[in-house]
Amino acid sequence: MRIVVTGGTGFVGNYIVQELLEQGNELIVTGTNESKARGFSWFNNVEFVELKIGDNIRDDKFEQLLTGEKLIHLAWEGLPHYKELFHFEEILLPQYFFLKRLIESGLNDITITGTCLEYGMKNGCLEANMITDPQNSYAIAKDSLRKFLGQLQSYKKFDLKWVRLFYMYGNGQSDHSLLKQLENAVHNQQEVFNMSGGEQLRDYLHVKEVATKVIEISQMSHVSGIFNCCSGKPISIRTLVEKHKSSLGSDIKLNLGYYPYLDFEPFAFWGNTEKS
């Protein structure tokens, strides 16, 4: 199968591209920086298209995307700055018009990654069919994109699979992520690791499993719906950190309560893995 993957040089994108190639698919992969893309092991095995959503995309590049049978859309700029207004002031509408153009040109099988933050400040087990109530700019923009595309489905028939990502870990994650910060602290032989109180409950999944789930959902035919991409099992941040510290063979001391809890996340939540 010939598949388009936008944002292929991102954390999740890298794993999705690798797995799709292992399955024998032909890939068109987009990213904003070809030099960065050349650093990935898969670069010579895909058709790479350098583009930035929001810029004027040359017709030849756009036509190349239209040769795909399916689209897995991961591209989104500006993370992890979840609260910044540019998510809906600058990114949202270019994303919508980019996708609309592809859909109206004939690409009718679309899988897009959203975020668990679309649910807002709800605690407990989050069902995929819950009413959303996003509380930060990034989540508002993502939730709005889904609603925009839902309205577009009233005018143009296409399959839309919306996959809400929860929390991930694995090689290649951002230096801003919790476990990567712990790894860096251990590598730098720091005696103390500063963190929050650690009692929050979250839903974590290894990025390779995330990639597998996204691909499985994308391969469903004639399906539209919302999916939670998660483990379905809550774990406290403190337990997560202590387990990772143990796997690193480190005795670094955890300085609990150094950072306040984030004000745009509920205290305890995890996902239900059933489709809406």
C-alpha positions as semicolon CSV with decimal commas, in nm:
position;residue;x (nm);y (nm);z (nm)
1;M;0,000;0,000;0,000
2;R;0,111;0,355;-0,073
3;I;0,076;0,574;0,237
4;V;0,146;0,942;0,309
5;V;0,287;1,020;0,655
6;T;0,312;1,386;0,752
7;G;0,542;1,478;1,039
8;G;0,751;1,167;0,984
9;T;1,059;1,313;1,153
10;G;0,878;1,360;1,485
11;F;0,897;1,129;1,787
12;V;0,593;0,918;1,694
13;G;0,641;0,967;1,320
14;N;0,984;0,804;1,319
15;Y;0,843;0,484;1,471
16;I;0,538;0,483;1,243
17;V;0,756;0,519;0,933
18;Q;0,985;0,236;1,044
19;E;0,696;-0,002;1,113
20;L;0,513;0,079;0,790
21;L;0,830;0,004;0,593
22;E;0,875;-0,326;0,778
23;Q;0,521;-0,415;0,668
24;G;0,623;-0,361;0,305
25;N;0,440;-0,036;0,236
26;E;0,551;0,237;-0,004
27;L;0,577;0,568;0,180
28;I;0,567;0,937;0,102
29;V;0,695;1,113;0,414
30;T;0,680;1,485;0,481
31;G;0,879;1,700;0,718
32;T;0,989;2,061;0,746
33;N;1,362;1,988;0,732
34;E;1,522;1,752;0,480
35;S;1,860;1,775;0,654
36;K;1,703;1,639;0,972
37;A;1,522;1,369;0,774
38;R;1,848;1,249;0,620
39;G;1,962;1,151;0,970
40;F;1,697;0,880;0,997
41;S;1,771;0,523;0,890
42;W;1,460;0,511;0,672
43;F;1,535;0,819;0,458
44;N;1,660;0,636;0,147
45;N;1,364;0,397;0,156
46;V;1,089;0,661;0,128
47;E;0,991;0,947;-0,098
48;F;1,065;1,246;0,120
49;V;0,882;1,574;0,059
50;E;1,004;1,883;0,242
51;L;0,711;2,111;0,315
52;K;0,564;2,329;0,586
53;I;0,189;2,337;0,626
54;G;0,079;2,696;0,587
55;D;0,334;2,780;0,319
56;N;0,242;2,781;-0,048
57;I;0,299;2,419;-0,147
58;R;0,422;2,369;-0,502
59;D;0,180;2,183;-0,728
60;D;0,428;1,905;-0,799
61;K;0,471;1,835;-0,428
62;F;0,096;1,837;-0,374
63;E;0,041;1,601;-0,667
64;Q;0,298;1,366;-0,516
65;L;0,097;1,350;-0,192
66;L;-0,215;1,263;-0,389
67;T;-0,054;0,942;-0,515
68;G;-0,107;0,797;-0,167
69;E;-0,400;0,570;-0,084
70;K;-0,410;0,668;0,284
71;L;-0,289;0,960;0,494
72;I;-0,153;0,941;0,849
73;H;-0,138;1,302;0,959
74;L;0,095;1,371;1,251
75;A;0,235;1,712;1,161
76;W;0,183;1,992;1,415
77;E;0,428;2,260;1,517
78;G;0,499;2,435;1,845
79;L;0,501;2,158;2,104
80;P;0,539;2,133;2,400
81;H;0,418;2,493;2,433
82;Y;0,058;2,388;2,496
83;K;-0,070;2,725;2,619
84;E;0,058;2,946;2,339
85;L;-0,209;3,119;2,131
86;F;-0,034;3,045;1,801
87;H;-0,191;2,697;1,802
88;F;-0,526;2,842;1,695
89;E;-0,410;3,183;1,570
90;E;-0,151;3,052;1,323
91;I;-0,163;2,673;1,293
92;L;-0,528;2,563;1,302
93;L;-0,664;2,712;0,978
94;P;-0,361;2,621;0,760
95;Q;-0,396;2,264;0,890
96;Y;-0,764;2,256;0,798
97;F;-0,717;2,399;0,450
98;F;-0,423;2,166;0,380
99;L;-0,634;1,863;0,471
100;K;-0,940;1,997;0,292
101;R;-0,741;2,041;-0,027
102;L;-0,617;1,682;-0,009
103;I;-0,967;1,550;0,061
104;E;-1,131;1,751;-0,216
105;S;-0,859;1,631;-0,454
106;G;-0,950;1,269;-0,386
107;L;-0,760;1,145;-0,078
108;N;-1,046;0,994;0,123
109;D;-0,888;0,780;0,396
110;I;-0,749;1,003;0,670
111;T;-0,603;0,920;1,013
112;I;-0,512;1,213;1,237
113;T;-0,355;1,218;1,581
114;G;-0,527;1,430;1,843
115;T;-0,459;1,462;2,217
116;C;-0,606;1,342;2,544
117;L;-0,603;1,707;2,652
118;E;-0,912;1,756;2,434
119;Y;-1,116;1,606;2,720
120;G;-1,027;1,897;2,947
121;M;-1,018;1,873;3,327
122;K;-1,205;1,542;3,358
123;N;-1,072;1,288;3,608
124;G;-1,108;0,913;3,589
125;C;-1,143;0,684;3,288
126;L;-1,189;0,887;2,972
127;E;-1,426;0,739;2,714
128;A;-1,365;0,822;2,349
129;N;-1,726;0,940;2,309
130;M;-1,708;1,193;2,595
131;I;-1,797;1,553;2,522
132;T;-1,472;1,745;2,490
133;D;-1,387;2,054;2,694
134;P;-1,026;2,154;2,610
135;Q;-0,858;2,400;2,845
136;N;-0,538;2,501;2,666
137;S;-0,463;2,647;2,326
138;Y;-0,316;2,332;2,174
139;A;-0,608;2,115;2,280
140;I;-0,860;2,377;2,165
141;A;-0,695;2,389;1,823
142;K;-0,684;2,010;1,786
143;D;-1,044;1,968;1,898
144;S;-1,151;2,244;1,659
145;L;-0,972;2,076;1,368
146;R;-1,164;1,755;1,437
147;K;-1,494;1,945;1,445
148;F;-1,410;2,136;1,126
149;L;-1,338;1,810;0,945
150;G;-1,657;1,658;1,086
151;Q;-1,850;1,940;0,921
152;L;-1,660;1,884;0,597
153;Q;-1,782;1,524;0,598
154;S;-2,134;1,662;0,547
155;Y;-2,021;1,793;0,208
156;K;-1,752;1,547;0,101
157;K;-1,747;1,176;0,179
158;F;-1,424;1,055;0,340
159;D;-1,315;0,833;0,628
160;L;-1,179;1,019;0,931
161;K;-1,010;0,826;1,211
162;W;-0,921;1,058;1,499
163;V;-0,664;0,902;1,734
164;R;-0,615;1,074;2,069
165;L;-0,263;1,022;2,201
166;F;-0,201;1,003;2,575
167;Y;0,150;0,985;2,725
168;M;0,448;0,816;2,564
169;Y;0,805;0,721;2,637
170;G;1,093;0,564;2,445
171;N;1,416;0,640;2,262
172;G;1,410;0,967;2,075
173;Q;1,168;1,150;2,300
174;S;1,203;1,522;2,360
175;D;1,445;1,655;2,619
176;H;1,141;1,827;2,772
177;S;0,975;1,493;2,855
178;L;0,984;1,362;3,211
179;L;1,173;1,037;3,159
180;K;1,423;1,198;2,924
181;Q;1,495;1,461;3,189
182;L;1,554;1,178;3,437
183;E;1,789;1,002;3,194
184;N;1,984;1,323;3,142
185;A;2,010;1,380;3,518
186;V;2,145;1,027;3,568
187;H;2,385;1,067;3,274
188;N;2,514;1,393;3,421
189;Q;2,563;1,219;3,758
190;Q;2,332;1,455;3,941
191;E;2,255;1,357;4,298
192;V;1,897;1,484;4,296
193;F;1,614;1,479;4,043
194;N;1,361;1,758;4,092
195;M;1,000;1,671;4,012
196;S;0,642;1,726;4,122
197;G;0,485;1,536;4,410
198;G;0,436;1,250;4,166
199;E;0,093;1,138;4,286
200;Q;-0,081;1,222;3,956
201;L;-0,223;0,925;3,769
202;R;-0,146;0,910;3,398
203;D;-0,174;0,665;3,110
204;Y;0,167;0,582;2,957
205;L;0,248;0,365;2,658
206;H;0,579;0,293;2,488
207;V;0,608;0,487;2,163
208;K;0,653;0,168;1,962
209;E;0,317;0,043;2,087
210;V;0,168;0,384;2,010
211;A;0,295;0,355;1,653
212;T;0,151;0,004;1,620
213;K;-0,191;0,118;1,743
214;V;-0,200;0,421;1,514
215;I;-0,111;0,202;1,216
216;E;-0,373;-0,060;1,307
217;I;-0,640;0,209;1,325
218;S;-0,526;0,366;0,999
219;Q;-0,558;0,031;0,821
220;M;-0,929;-0,002;0,906
221;S;-1,135;0,039;0,591
222;H;-1,458;0,239;0,562
223;V;-1,443;0,347;0,925
224;S;-1,480;0,686;1,087
225;G;-1,458;0,749;1,458
226;I;-1,259;0,857;1,762
227;F;-1,004;0,630;1,926
228;N;-0,798;0,658;2,243
229;C;-0,439;0,547;2,187
230;C;-0,335;0,442;2,536
231;S;-0,273;0,150;2,770
232;G;-0,599;0,183;2,963
233;K;-0,400;0,140;3,286
234;P;-0,329;0,433;3,521
235;I;0,012;0,467;3,683
236;S;0,135;0,732;3,923
237;I;0,411;0,959;3,797
238;R;0,619;0,870;4,102
239;T;0,589;0,496;4,030
240;L;0,674;0,556;3,666
241;V;0,987;0,752;3,757
242;E;1,096;0,503;4,022
243;K;1,061;0,214;3,776
244;H;1,262;0,397;3,513
245;K;1,525;0,495;3,769
246;S;1,558;0,129;3,864
247;S;1,591;0,024;3,499
248;L;1,878;0,273;3,466
249;G;2,050;0,122;3,771
250;S;2,055;0,461;3,940
251;D;2,024;0,564;4,304
252;I;1,950;0,928;4,224
253;K;1,731;1,087;4,493
254;L;1,386;1,209;4,393
255;N;1,314;1,560;4,518
256;L;0,936;1,527;4,532
257;G;0,724;1,841;4,537
258;Y;0,988;2,067;4,384
259;Y;0,758;2,157;4,093
260;P;0,387;2,238;4,125
261;Y;0,131;2,025;3,948
262;L;0,037;2,149;3,602
263;D;-0,274;2,363;3,597
264;F;-0,401;2,247;3,257
265;E;-0,421;1,874;3,336
266;P;-0,664;1,687;3,563
267;F;-0,502;1,511;3,857
268;A;-0,591;1,152;3,773
269;F;-0,698;1,027;3,430
270;W;-0,647;0,743;3,188
271;G;-0,810;0,622;2,867
272;N;-1,066;0,364;2,771
273;T;-0,932;0,183;2,465
274;E;-1,269;0,118;2,298
275;K;-1,367;0,311;1,982
276;S;-1,639;0,576;2,011
